Amino acid sequence: TMTYREVVQFLYNFAISYLNLELPERADLSAYEGIEILQTDGWGEEAMSWAVGAGIIDRLRPNEYPARGDVAAIMAAFAQKYFPEDAPT
């Protein structure tokens, strides 16, 4: 079981390290509920900022556990954004 933050961090690291993607998209998370957790824990803020800015996720839920379908939706949004010609329709 992984939290949203762990799923997004994994995807972010995978995209940079293995796919060699540049991920410049960022969102200002200061007004989002849940930002305090990211700032207090000291990890995941950059990845979550990217995911929101890129449209991979639409809100912060860093310590909630996504259902299988939610993880599939995150992966599909990633594929559609960065590999639209190969993404499932």
Tab-separated table of C-alpha atoms in Angstrom:
chain	number	residue	atom	x	y	z
A	1	THR	CA	0.000	0.000	0.000
A	2	MET	CA	1.327	3.413	-0.991
A	3	THR	CA	0.126	6.929	-0.260
A	4	TYR	CA	-0.566	9.455	-3.006
A	5	ARG	CA	2.713	11.151	-2.084
A	6	GLU	CA	4.645	7.905	-2.505
A	7	VAL	CA	2.974	7.117	-5.838
A	8	VAL	CA	3.679	10.605	-7.180
A	9	GLN	CA	7.264	10.616	-5.863
A	10	PHE	CA	7.895	7.223	-7.468
A	11	LEU	CA	6.493	8.403	-10.808
A	12	TYR	CA	8.458	11.664	-10.623
A	13	ASN	CA	11.735	9.851	-9.887
A	14	PHE	CA	11.044	7.277	-12.613
A	15	ALA	CA	10.340	9.976	-15.199
A	16	ILE	CA	13.529	11.868	-14.409
A	17	SER	CA	15.930	8.999	-13.743
A	18	TYR	CA	14.811	6.321	-16.193
A	19	LEU	CA	12.887	8.143	-18.900
A	20	ASN	CA	15.197	11.175	-18.811
A	21	LEU	CA	12.233	13.544	-19.015
A	22	GLU	CA	12.438	17.179	-18.077
A	23	LEU	CA	9.511	18.026	-15.831
A	24	PRO	CA	9.362	21.817	-15.603
A	25	GLU	CA	5.687	22.078	-14.649
A	26	ARG	CA	5.076	23.327	-11.115
A	27	ALA	CA	2.039	24.528	-9.211
A	28	ASP	CA	1.964	26.895	-6.269
A	29	LEU	CA	0.751	24.618	-3.502
A	30	SER	CA	0.591	27.249	-0.771
A	31	ALA	CA	-3.217	27.462	-0.881
A	32	TYR	CA	-3.777	23.693	-1.016
A	33	GLU	CA	-5.019	21.759	1.966
A	34	GLY	CA	-2.387	19.175	2.867
A	35	ILE	CA	0.673	21.324	2.094
A	36	GLU	CA	1.527	21.520	5.790
A	37	ILE	CA	2.203	17.781	5.872
A	38	LEU	CA	4.616	18.014	2.948
A	39	GLN	CA	6.459	20.948	4.481
A	40	THR	CA	6.626	19.363	7.921
A	41	ASP	CA	7.839	15.980	6.674
A	42	GLY	CA	10.336	17.577	4.304
A	43	TRP	CA	9.787	15.366	1.277
A	44	GLY	CA	7.392	15.041	-1.616
A	45	GLU	CA	6.606	18.725	-2.109
A	46	GLU	CA	8.507	19.068	-5.393
A	47	ALA	CA	6.958	15.923	-6.864
A	48	MET	CA	3.457	16.912	-5.752
A	49	SER	CA	3.973	20.411	-7.154
A	50	TRP	CA	4.952	18.875	-10.478
A	51	ALA	CA	2.001	16.464	-10.505
A	52	VAL	CA	-0.524	19.229	-9.836
A	53	GLY	CA	1.142	21.614	-12.289
A	54	ALA	CA	1.259	18.962	-15.004
A	55	GLY	CA	-2.360	17.950	-14.445
A	56	ILE	CA	-1.454	14.459	-13.266
A	57	ILE	CA	-3.430	14.981	-10.040
A	58	ASP	CA	-5.923	17.703	-9.214
A	59	ARG	CA	-5.622	18.033	-5.440
A	60	LEU	CA	-3.304	17.174	-2.600
A	61	ARG	CA	-3.972	14.120	-0.523
A	62	PRO	CA	-0.392	13.283	0.387
A	63	ASN	CA	-1.035	10.802	3.189
A	64	GLU	CA	-4.230	9.228	1.855
A	65	TYR	CA	-4.162	5.820	0.217
A	66	PRO	CA	-5.384	5.790	-3.386
A	67	ALA	CA	-7.576	2.985	-4.650
A	68	ARG	CA	-6.284	0.881	-7.519
A	69	GLY	CA	-8.405	2.875	-9.968
A	70	ASP	CA	-6.931	6.152	-8.686
A	71	VAL	CA	-3.408	4.892	-9.327
A	72	ALA	CA	-4.489	3.787	-12.807
A	73	ALA	CA	-5.892	7.279	-13.428
A	74	ILE	CA	-2.592	8.858	-12.330
A	75	MET	CA	-0.625	6.585	-14.644
A	76	ALA	CA	-3.029	7.215	-17.529
A	77	ALA	CA	-2.784	11.000	-17.043
A	78	PHE	CA	1.015	10.722	-17.055
A	79	ALA	CA	1.004	8.612	-20.235
A	80	GLN	CA	-1.450	10.924	-21.977
A	81	LYS	CA	0.626	14.004	-21.131
A	82	TYR	CA	4.096	12.717	-21.982
A	83	PHE	CA	3.405	9.923	-24.476
A	84	PRO	CA	0.056	10.764	-26.099
A	85	GLU	CA	0.701	8.687	-29.199
A	86	ASP	CA	1.210	5.552	-27.072
A	87	ALA	CA	-1.346	6.253	-24.339
A	88	PRO	CA	-4.446	4.095	-24.099
A	89	THR	CA	-7.643	5.803	-25.136
